[in-house]
Tab-separated table of C-alpha atoms in Angstrom:
chain	number	residue	atom	x	y	z
Y	1000	MET	CA	95.195	188.383	190.640
Y	1001	ASN	CA	91.677	189.632	191.445
Y	1002	THR	CA	89.202	188.166	188.965
Y	1003	THR	CA	86.036	189.343	190.749
Y	1004	PRO	CA	83.875	191.185	188.188
Y	1005	THR	CA	83.174	194.844	188.915
Y	1006	PRO	CA	79.666	195.212	190.397
Y	1007	ARG	CA	77.217	197.084	188.183
Y	1008	THR	CA	74.794	198.325	190.848
Y	1009	LEU	CA	75.157	200.085	194.171
Y	1010	GLU	CA	73.452	197.192	195.954
Y	1011	ALA	CA	75.943	194.719	194.482
Y	1012	TRP	CA	78.862	196.929	195.497
Y	1013	LEU	CA	77.598	197.175	199.082
Y	1014	GLU	CA	77.128	193.404	199.314
Y	1015	LEU	CA	80.700	192.920	198.107
Y	1016	LEU	CA	82.137	195.450	200.560
Y	1017	GLU	CA	80.263	193.933	203.504
Y	1018	ALA	CA	81.741	190.497	202.757
Y	1019	ARG	CA	85.246	191.348	201.573
Y	1020	HIS	CA	87.180	192.434	204.691
Y	1021	PRO	CA	87.602	189.925	207.544
Y	1022	LYS	CA	86.593	192.471	210.215
Y	1023	ALA	CA	83.621	194.853	210.123
Y	1024	ILE	CA	85.576	197.288	212.321
Y	1025	ASP	CA	89.350	197.355	211.884
Y	1026	LEU	CA	90.654	200.625	213.309
Y	1027	GLY	CA	93.909	202.029	211.951
Y	1028	LEU	CA	94.906	204.452	209.208
Y	1029	GLU	CA	97.792	202.631	207.510
Y	1030	ARG	CA	95.868	200.622	204.913
Y	1031	CYS	CA	93.433	203.400	204.165
Y	1032	ARG	CA	96.184	206.031	203.893
Y	1033	VAL	CA	98.047	203.989	201.283
Y	1034	VAL	CA	94.970	203.797	199.054
Y	1035	TRP	CA	94.085	207.469	199.646
Y	1036	GLN	CA	97.567	208.502	198.562
Y	1037	ARG	CA	97.316	206.356	195.426
Y	1038	MET	CA	94.124	208.271	194.659
Y	1039	GLY	CA	96.040	211.553	194.837
Y	1040	SER	CA	95.031	212.316	198.468
Y	1041	PRO	CA	91.729	214.025	197.572
Y	1042	ARG	CA	90.786	216.725	200.082
Y	1043	PRO	CA	87.004	216.990	200.391
Y	1044	ALA	CA	86.891	220.811	200.369
Y	1045	ALA	CA	88.916	223.969	200.725
Y	1046	ARG	CA	88.007	224.084	204.426
Y	1047	ILE	CA	86.857	221.208	206.585
Y	1048	PHE	CA	84.902	220.716	209.799
Y	1049	VAL	CA	85.434	217.303	211.439
Y	1050	VAL	CA	82.861	216.281	214.052
Y	1051	ALA	CA	83.625	213.616	216.678
Y	1052	GLY	CA	81.855	212.675	219.898
Y	1053	THR	CA	79.496	210.112	221.387
Y	1054	ASN	CA	76.159	211.863	220.961
Y	1055	GLY	CA	74.867	214.803	218.964
Y	1056	LYS	CA	77.242	214.318	216.036
Y	1057	GLY	CA	74.528	213.950	213.413
Y	1058	SER	CA	72.505	216.892	214.731
Y	1059	THR	CA	75.610	219.064	214.868
Y	1060	VAL	CA	76.599	218.096	211.313
Y	1061	ALA	CA	73.077	218.874	210.076
Y	1062	THR	CA	73.080	222.254	211.838
Y	1063	LEU	CA	76.517	223.133	210.448
Y	1064	CYS	CA	75.254	222.312	206.965
Y	1065	GLY	CA	72.099	224.349	207.472
Y	1066	LEU	CA	74.135	227.384	208.536
Y	1067	LEU	CA	76.488	227.057	205.558
Y	1068	ASP	CA	73.474	226.757	203.285
Y	1069	GLY	CA	71.879	229.871	204.733
Y	1070	LEU	CA	75.135	231.769	204.277
Y	1071	GLY	CA	75.252	230.805	200.608
Y	1072	TYR	CA	78.352	228.597	200.514
Y	1073	ARG	CA	78.942	225.481	198.442
Y	1074	TYR	CA	79.088	222.675	200.981
Y	1075	GLY	CA	78.895	218.944	201.293
Y	1076	CYS	CA	78.887	216.441	204.108
Y	1077	TYR	CA	79.696	212.849	204.954
Y	1078	MET	CA	77.652	211.171	207.705
Y	1079	THR	CA	77.338	207.621	208.956
Y	1080	PRO	CA	75.437	205.401	209.270
Y	1081	HIS	CA	72.490	205.920	206.951
Y	1082	LEU	CA	68.868	205.484	207.933
Y	1083	HIS	CA	67.289	204.118	204.732
Y	1084	ARG	CA	69.606	204.513	201.717
Y	1085	TYR	CA	73.384	204.425	201.522
Y	1086	ASN	CA	73.262	207.591	199.392
Y	1087	GLU	CA	72.272	209.562	202.523
Y	1088	ARG	CA	75.863	209.288	203.715
Y	1089	VAL	CA	77.256	211.651	201.072
Y	1090	GLN	CA	75.411	214.900	200.413
Y	1091	LEU	CA	76.064	217.885	198.180
Y	1092	LEU	CA	74.206	221.109	198.936
Y	1093	GLY	CA	71.810	219.203	201.172
Y	1094	GLN	CA	70.945	216.477	198.648
Y	1095	ALA	CA	71.972	212.826	198.795
Y	1096	VAL	CA	74.256	211.929	195.885
Y	1097	SER	CA	73.140	209.687	193.036
Y	1098	ASP	CA	73.961	206.033	192.513
Y	1099	ASP	CA	75.994	207.028	189.466
Y	1100	LEU	CA	78.290	209.309	191.481
Y	1101	LEU	CA	78.804	206.596	194.075
Y	1102	LEU	CA	79.482	203.923	191.472
Y	1103	ALA	CA	82.087	206.086	189.735
Y	1104	ALA	CA	83.789	206.851	193.048
Y	1105	PHE	CA	83.755	203.180	194.097
Y	1106	GLU	CA	85.473	202.263	190.860
Y	1107	GLN	CA	88.168	204.890	191.510
Y	1108	VAL	CA	88.800	203.517	194.998
Y	1109	GLU	CA	88.895	199.976	193.635
Y	1110	ALA	CA	91.444	200.949	190.985
Y	1111	ALA	CA	93.688	202.507	193.651
Y	1112	ARG	CA	93.235	199.645	196.112
Y	1113	GLN	CA	95.585	197.278	194.262
Y	1114	GLY	CA	94.815	194.409	196.596
Y	1115	THR	CA	94.859	196.411	199.847
Y	1116	SER	CA	91.964	195.220	201.985
Y	1117	LEU	CA	89.583	197.914	203.220
Y	1118	THR	CA	86.542	197.717	205.473
Y	1119	TYR	CA	83.091	198.713	204.251
Y	1120	PHE	CA	83.447	202.026	206.128
Y	1121	GLU	CA	86.974	202.755	204.910
Y	1122	PHE	CA	86.083	202.078	201.278
Y	1123	GLY	CA	83.002	204.284	201.546
Y	1124	THR	CA	84.938	207.065	203.250
Y	1125	LEU	CA	87.498	207.232	200.444
Y	1126	ALA	CA	84.667	207.265	197.890
Y	1127	ALA	CA	83.049	210.141	199.804
Y	1128	PHE	CA	86.332	212.077	199.793
Y	1129	GLN	CA	86.535	211.620	196.015
Y	1130	ILE	CA	82.960	212.811	195.407
Y	1131	LEU	CA	83.279	215.826	197.678
Y	1132	ALA	CA	86.669	216.828	196.252
Y	1133	ALA	CA	85.363	216.684	192.676
Y	1134	ALA	CA	82.490	219.027	193.590
Y	1135	GLU	CA	84.914	221.906	194.326
Y	1136	LEU	CA	83.236	222.890	197.583
Y	1137	ASP	CA	83.891	225.798	199.896
Y	1138	TYR	CA	83.300	223.653	202.989
Y	1139	ALA	CA	82.938	219.981	203.876
Y	1140	VAL	CA	81.463	218.702	207.129
Y	1141	LEU	CA	82.732	215.225	208.004
Y	1142	GLU	CA	81.377	213.008	210.768
Y	1143	ILE	CA	83.742	210.580	212.460
Y	1144	GLY	CA	82.359	207.057	212.367
Y	1145	LEU	CA	83.986	205.573	215.477
Y	1146	GLY	CA	86.393	207.205	217.893
Y	1147	GLY	CA	88.531	209.723	216.047
Y	1148	ARG	CA	92.246	209.039	216.176
Y	1149	LEU	CA	92.123	205.849	214.084
Y	1150	ASP	CA	88.960	206.573	212.087
Y	1151	ALA	CA	89.357	206.811	208.300
Y	1152	VAL	CA	87.863	210.319	208.269
Y	1153	ASN	CA	90.882	211.448	210.310
Y	1154	LEU	CA	93.102	211.082	207.244
Y	1155	VAL	CA	92.281	214.704	206.437
Y	1156	ASP	CA	93.203	217.663	208.633
Y	1157	ALA	CA	90.336	219.577	210.181
Y	1158	ASP	CA	90.332	223.351	209.976
Y	1159	VAL	CA	87.920	223.252	212.912
Y	1160	ALA	CA	87.582	220.187	215.148
Y	1161	VAL	CA	84.183	219.788	216.804
Y	1162	ILE	CA	83.776	217.405	219.741
Y	1163	THR	CA	80.238	216.765	220.938
Y	1164	PRO	CA	79.372	215.290	224.383
Y	1165	ILE	CA	81.331	212.189	225.402
Y	1166	GLY	CA	79.739	209.123	226.965
Y	1167	LEU	CA	80.374	205.412	227.375
Y	1168	ASP	CA	79.923	203.612	224.059
Y	1169	HIS	CA	82.032	201.271	221.921
Y	1170	GLN	CA	84.198	200.544	224.969
Y	1171	GLU	CA	85.652	197.448	223.313
Y	1172	TYR	CA	87.384	199.752	220.831
Y	1173	LEU	CA	87.787	203.052	222.664
Y	1174	GLY	CA	88.381	202.202	226.333
Y	1175	ASN	CA	86.326	201.687	229.460
Y	1176	ASP	CA	86.385	205.209	230.918
Y	1177	LEU	CA	85.614	208.715	229.695
Y	1178	ASP	CA	89.248	209.830	229.702
Y	1179	SER	CA	90.252	206.952	227.410
Y	1180	ILE	CA	87.322	207.592	225.092
Y	1181	GLY	CA	88.034	211.329	225.108
Y	1182	ARG	CA	91.650	210.669	224.149
Y	1183	GLU	CA	90.491	208.797	221.057
Y	1184	LYS	CA	88.030	211.546	220.120
Y	1185	ALA	CA	90.760	214.180	220.605
Y	1186	GLY	CA	92.758	212.522	217.831
Y	1187	ILE	CA	91.007	214.842	215.356
Y	1188	ILE	CA	92.677	217.928	216.904
Y	1189	ARG	CA	95.407	219.525	214.791
Y	1190	PRO	CA	98.203	221.865	215.927
Y	1191	GLY	CA	97.026	225.450	216.229
Y	1192	ARG	CA	93.576	224.713	214.778
Y	1193	PRO	CA	90.485	225.658	216.830
Y	1194	VAL	CA	88.514	223.076	218.796
Y	1195	ILE	CA	84.835	223.566	219.641
Y	1196	CYS	CA	83.656	221.386	222.524
Y	1197	GLY	CA	79.947	220.816	223.082
Y	1198	GLU	CA	80.124	220.298	226.834
Y	1199	GLU	CA	81.288	222.371	229.758
Y	1200	ASN	CA	83.305	219.670	231.490
Y	1201	PRO	CA	84.730	217.318	228.864
Y	1202	PRO	CA	87.136	214.534	229.823
Y	1203	ARG	CA	90.507	215.863	230.952
Y	1204	SER	CA	92.163	214.047	228.055
Y	1205	ILE	CA	90.509	216.449	225.604
Y	1206	LEU	CA	91.746	219.501	227.506
Y	1207	GLU	CA	95.247	218.035	227.647
Y	1208	ALA	CA	95.300	217.160	223.938
Y	1209	ALA	CA	94.234	220.675	222.946
Y	1210	ALA	CA	96.898	222.207	225.189
Y	1211	GLN	CA	99.609	219.904	223.848
Y	1212	GLN	CA	98.679	220.796	220.261
Y	1213	GLY	CA	98.447	224.527	220.964
Y	1214	ALA	CA	94.868	224.331	219.663
Y	1215	PRO	CA	92.513	227.078	220.914
Y	1216	LEU	CA	89.689	225.368	222.802
Y	1217	ARG	CA	86.208	226.862	223.214
Y	1218	ARG	CA	83.693	225.126	225.476
Y	1219	LEU	CA	79.921	225.233	225.734
Y	1220	GLY	CA	78.950	226.888	229.011
Y	1221	VAL	CA	82.357	228.518	229.375
Y	1222	ASP	CA	83.191	230.371	226.154
Y	1223	PHE	CA	79.782	230.267	224.495
Y	1224	ARG	CA	76.239	229.294	225.464
Y	1225	ALA	CA	72.673	229.327	224.261
Y	1226	ARG	CA	69.382	229.272	226.119
Y	1227	GLU	CA	65.727	229.387	225.245
Y	1228	ALA	CA	64.466	232.974	225.352
Y	1229	GLY	CA	60.853	233.707	224.503
Y	1230	ALA	CA	59.982	232.120	221.191
Y	1231	GLY	CA	63.621	231.676	220.228
Y	1232	VAL	CA	67.147	231.107	221.466
Y	1233	ARG	CA	69.710	233.614	222.672
Y	1234	TYR	CA	73.330	232.842	221.818
Y	1235	ASP	CA	76.126	234.494	223.827
Y	1236	SER	CA	79.863	234.405	223.149
Y	1237	ASN	CA	82.534	236.850	224.285
Y	1238	GLY	CA	80.194	239.826	224.232
Y	1239	LEU	CA	78.412	238.723	221.045
Y	1240	GLN	CA	74.683	238.243	221.520
Y	1241	LEU	CA	72.424	236.843	218.816
Y	1242	GLN	CA	68.684	236.195	218.932
Y	1243	LEU	CA	67.977	233.058	216.882
Y	1244	PRO	CA	65.026	230.782	216.102
Y	1245	ARG	CA	64.545	227.636	218.140
Y	1246	PRO	CA	66.099	224.526	216.634
Y	1247	VAL	CA	63.925	222.625	214.198
Y	1248	LEU	CA	65.138	219.439	215.923
Y	1249	PHE	CA	63.294	219.080	219.229
Y	1250	GLY	CA	64.715	218.730	222.736
Y	1251	PRO	CA	66.754	220.778	225.209
Y	1252	HIS	CA	69.957	219.124	223.946
Y	1253	GLN	CA	69.362	220.566	220.485
Y	1254	VAL	CA	69.856	224.078	221.845
Y	1255	ASP	CA	73.360	222.989	222.875
Y	1256	ASN	CA	73.955	221.406	219.467
Y	1257	LEU	CA	72.871	224.657	217.812
Y	1258	ALA	CA	75.322	226.637	219.935
Y	1259	THR	CA	78.136	224.204	219.188
Y	1260	ALA	CA	77.554	224.282	215.426
Y	1261	LEU	CA	77.229	228.062	215.325
Y	1262	SER	CA	80.443	228.508	217.305
Y	1263	ALA	CA	82.264	226.287	214.814
Y	1264	VAL	CA	80.933	228.318	211.866
Y	1265	LEU	CA	81.923	231.598	213.505
Y	1266	GLU	CA	85.479	230.298	213.946
Y	1267	CYS	CA	85.763	229.974	210.165
Y	1268	ILE	CA	83.433	232.785	209.159
Y	1269	PRO	CA	83.391	235.555	211.817
Y	1270	SER	CA	81.475	237.849	209.471
Y	1271	ALA	CA	78.496	235.466	209.617
Y	1272	ALA	CA	77.511	237.039	212.940
Y	1273	ARG	CA	76.524	240.189	211.012
Y	1274	ASP	CA	74.188	238.337	208.644
Y	1275	LEU	CA	71.398	237.468	211.043
Y	1276	SER	CA	68.847	236.800	208.305
Y	1277	ALA	CA	71.164	234.193	206.742
Y	1278	LEU	CA	71.675	232.491	210.112
Y	1279	HIS	CA	67.909	232.409	210.698
Y	1280	ARG	CA	67.314	231.039	207.214
Y	1281	GLY	CA	69.964	228.377	207.692
Y	1282	LEU	CA	68.748	227.231	211.098
Y	1283	ARG	CA	65.171	226.917	209.857
Y	1284	SER	CA	66.377	224.709	206.976
Y	1285	VAL	CA	67.886	221.994	209.212
Y	1286	ARG	CA	66.443	218.523	208.630
Y	1287	LEU	CA	67.613	215.234	210.104
Y	1288	PRO	CA	65.297	212.210	210.242
Y	1289	GLY	CA	65.382	209.962	213.269
Y	1290	ARG	CA	66.467	212.461	215.923
Y	1291	PHE	CA	63.500	212.637	218.286
Y	1292	GLU	CA	61.507	212.960	215.087
Y	1293	ARG	CA	57.751	213.130	215.364
Y	1294	ILE	CA	56.325	211.019	212.548
Y	1295	ASP	CA	52.562	211.025	213.199
Y	1296	GLN	CA	50.498	213.370	211.076
Y	1297	ALA	CA	49.645	216.740	212.587
Y	1298	GLY	CA	46.053	216.776	213.796
Y	1299	ALA	CA	45.603	213.022	213.403
Y	1300	ARG	CA	43.682	211.151	216.075
Y	1301	GLY	CA	45.843	208.790	218.049
Y	1302	PRO	CA	49.071	208.941	220.011
Y	1303	ALA	CA	52.088	211.039	219.157
Y	1304	VAL	CA	54.928	208.928	217.723
Y	1305	TRP	CA	58.609	209.819	218.022
Y	1306	VAL	CA	61.536	207.984	216.471
Y	1307	ASP	CA	65.093	208.346	217.769
Y	1308	VAL	CA	68.222	206.535	216.600
Y	1309	GLY	CA	69.873	206.895	220.040
Y	1310	HIS	CA	71.525	203.722	221.298
Y	1311	ASN	CA	73.359	204.524	224.527
Y	1312	PRO	CA	72.673	205.968	227.995
Y	1313	LEU	CA	73.720	209.505	227.037
Y	1314	ALA	CA	71.223	209.533	224.163
Y	1315	ALA	CA	68.543	208.055	226.421
Y	1316	ARG	CA	69.121	210.858	228.943
Y	1317	ALA	CA	68.629	213.501	226.244
Y	1318	VAL	CA	65.421	211.878	225.003
Y	1319	ALA	CA	64.128	211.538	228.575
Y	1320	ALA	CA	64.665	215.270	229.093
Y	1321	ALA	CA	62.758	216.048	225.900
Y	1322	LEU	CA	59.835	213.825	226.947
Y	1323	ALA	CA	59.822	215.308	230.449
Y	1324	GLN	CA	59.586	218.780	228.917
Y	1325	LEU	CA	56.575	217.704	226.850
Y	1326	ALA	CA	54.926	216.065	229.867
Y	1327	ALA	CA	55.440	219.191	231.981
Y	1328	ALA	CA	53.760	221.254	229.245
Y	1329	GLY	CA	50.782	218.869	229.213
Y	1330	THR	CA	51.516	217.810	225.639
Y	1331	VAL	CA	51.705	214.091	226.397
Y	1332	ARG	CA	50.500	211.748	229.157
Y	1333	ARG	CA	51.739	208.161	229.186
Y	1334	VAL	CA	54.605	207.198	226.876
Y	1335	ARG	CA	55.234	203.648	225.715
Y	1336	CYS	CA	58.589	202.660	224.225
Y	1337	VAL	CA	59.366	200.305	221.352
Y	1338	LEU	CA	62.908	199.289	222.245
Y	1339	GLY	CA	65.285	197.481	219.906
Y	1340	MET	CA	69.010	197.536	220.695
Y	1341	LEU	CA	72.068	195.731	219.372
Y	1342	ALA	CA	73.637	193.139	221.639
Y	1343	ASP	CA	76.788	195.201	222.289
Y	1344	LYS	CA	74.876	198.212	223.655
Y	1345	ASP	CA	74.179	198.981	227.318
Y	1346	ALA	CA	70.442	198.366	227.355
Y	1347	GLY	CA	70.154	198.351	231.142
Y	1348	ALA	CA	71.692	201.792	231.613
Y	1349	SER	CA	69.677	203.197	228.698
Y	1350	VAL	CA	66.421	201.911	230.177
Y	1351	SER	CA	67.390	203.353	233.564
Y	1352	GLU	CA	67.808	206.792	231.996
Y	1353	LEU	CA	64.400	206.587	230.304
Y	1354	GLY	CA	62.595	204.743	233.087
Y	1355	GLY	CA	61.032	207.794	234.694
Y	1356	VAL	CA	59.100	208.751	231.552
Y	1357	ILE	CA	58.170	205.342	230.074
Y	1358	SER	CA	55.095	203.417	231.242
Y	1359	HIS	CA	55.703	200.183	229.290
Y	1360	TRP	CA	58.489	198.623	227.195
Y	1361	TYR	CA	57.849	196.747	223.940
Y	1362	CYS	CA	61.143	194.896	223.486
Y	1363	THR	CA	61.815	193.762	219.953
Y	1364	SER	CA	64.262	191.518	218.146
Y	1365	LEU	CA	66.819	192.974	215.737
Y	1366	PRO	CA	68.421	190.972	212.889
Y	1367	GLY	CA	72.071	190.550	211.940
Y	1368	GLU	CA	75.272	189.421	213.625
Y	1369	ARG	CA	75.094	192.228	216.190
Y	1370	GLY	CA	71.353	191.887	216.692
Y	1371	GLN	CA	69.561	190.059	219.463
Y	1372	SER	CA	66.156	188.634	220.230
Y	1373	GLY	CA	63.546	190.463	222.242
Y	1374	GLU	CA	63.952	187.807	224.944
Y	1375	CYS	CA	67.689	188.497	225.216
Y	1376	LEU	CA	67.026	192.233	225.350
Y	1377	VAL	CA	64.680	191.730	228.296
Y	1378	GLN	CA	67.390	189.763	230.094
Y	1379	ARG	CA	69.955	192.503	229.440
Y	1380	ILE	CA	67.633	195.122	230.888
Y	1381	GLY	CA	67.823	193.224	234.163
Y	1382	GLU	CA	66.351	195.132	237.084
Y	1383	ALA	CA	66.068	198.440	235.228
Y	1384	ALA	CA	62.375	197.770	234.481
Y	1385	GLU	CA	59.704	195.794	236.301
Y	1386	PRO	CA	58.716	192.530	234.545
Y	1387	SER	CA	55.074	193.655	234.474
Y	1388	ARG	CA	56.110	196.594	232.273
Y	1389	LEU	CA	57.843	194.437	229.660
Y	1390	SER	CA	56.479	192.771	226.521
Y	1391	VAL	CA	58.464	190.855	223.904
Y	1392	PHE	CA	58.065	190.902	220.106
Y	1393	ASP	CA	59.898	189.316	217.214
Y	1394	SER	CA	59.902	192.425	215.015
Y	1395	VAL	CA	59.841	196.206	215.235
Y	1396	GLU	CA	56.671	196.231	213.167
Y	1397	ARG	CA	54.722	194.005	215.576
Y	1398	ALA	CA	56.054	195.887	218.590
Y	1399	LEU	CA	54.985	199.222	217.104
Y	1400	ASP	CA	51.534	197.919	216.199
Y	1401	ALA	CA	51.041	196.701	219.770
Y	1402	ALA	CA	52.250	199.953	221.329
Y	1403	LEU	CA	49.919	201.974	219.109
Y	1404	ALA	CA	46.977	199.696	219.876
Y	1405	ASP	CA	47.564	200.116	223.620
Y	1406	SER	CA	47.762	203.922	223.366
Y	1407	SER	CA	45.070	206.588	223.346
Y	1408	PRO	CA	44.964	210.143	221.996
Y	1409	GLY	CA	47.123	212.219	224.301
Y	1410	ASP	CA	49.566	209.344	224.843
Y	1411	GLY	CA	52.904	208.930	223.108
Y	1412	VAL	CA	54.961	206.143	221.570
Y	1413	LEU	CA	58.743	206.411	221.483
Y	1414	VAL	CA	60.803	204.197	219.169
Y	1415	PHE	CA	64.389	204.007	220.439
Y	1416	GLY	CA	67.584	202.003	220.467
Y	1417	SER	CA	69.180	201.737	217.028
Y	1418	PHE	CA	69.277	203.040	213.463
Y	1419	LEU	CA	67.803	199.658	212.507
Y	1420	THR	CA	64.893	200.117	214.911
Y	1421	ALA	CA	64.239	203.669	213.742
Y	1422	ALA	CA	64.367	202.778	210.050
Y	1423	ALA	CA	61.994	199.833	210.420
Y	1424	ALA	CA	59.535	201.916	212.447
Y	1425	ARG	CA	59.557	204.800	209.968
Y	1426	ARG	CA	58.918	202.467	207.036
Y	1427	HIS	CA	56.153	200.589	208.835
Y	1428	TYR	CA	54.393	203.668	210.152
Y	1429	ARG	CA	54.289	205.223	206.671
Y	1430	ALA	CA	52.852	201.974	205.295
Y	1431	ARG	CA	50.109	201.967	207.969
Y	1432	ARG	CA	48.843	205.454	207.137
Y	1433	PRO	CA	45.833	205.704	204.831
Y	1434	GLY	CA	46.570	207.310	201.483
């Protein structure tokens, strides 16, 4: 019999959930499905978008939500991980939910658990389902945490499956090649339901899964596309042409994310194409901290500072393209990088992707079981960066201070490598600012 007292605060609940299950990641739907069914199988909304992929998931979720907001629907979303507060993971109408809503949902999951062991992510996912279902939403946008096929989010059937670009990440769980990883991501596809793919040439396993399921597949660059045009973006799809504002989120890759999200919305709501003012309003409302986010104050003397949660080579390539675009426009000269990456990430390949736009690396330690010291990070980089361009620090805060001190107006500082790195840098930079 479980005699553990029920936690009274969100922080106490999260500490309990982190310690309770023997594995932090324990893929499989059996345990979670049993508890979900005991809860009455709550469905987060009348219609559901599920977003899987390696990179661009968060941006695509945020853009989907912005479009739904502009169109006037009741919507909610579930995203992981969070940047600063756990509440960020579950949002209703663009606002993070309260502690009280989370506590009530946690207690409902706990009552249905009846001794079944759940991971931190699984428990939180079921709580999110409960909160979203109780809100009686028109649409829910759900981000897969890891993979797709065996992820707890995949308990619910997607009305539209969205698969963003696929790259090498989490190979210990998903496989060592793109086809294997794509097969796991394709697990969110449902028979006859549309699939929106955010790349022109996805792994063959995704194409095969869609064909086997009889799921209509639409691909970026084949069935729809977007490109910068003047001060905005032109979206084209099967004869439909829309002139839209540029994404609020910066970088060439965000134009692709915009196109992917809009295509998913138009699958569910074809009439949205006729409400151009609502689409404009929705796209201008998109906000997502930590995605090539510029955090220095406009007009302030000193270097530009960008923070990005990217943590793999595909993300590094996208950020490198964004920095190259700024350099070509004369917006920035030298860029220094505060780099903090978890030990299970491919630091060498990420540094190789960014190497052409970074003048110096400020390698920092990260805490926790998956963290590593700055010295270990330097070793993992290997030959991807010259030793003379590497410095080591024991914290993100000290690394950022050093990078800023070494920079001049017209230079830039990029913070990259992990949600942990981005969160620490955002907190510290805000604390440094006068007033």
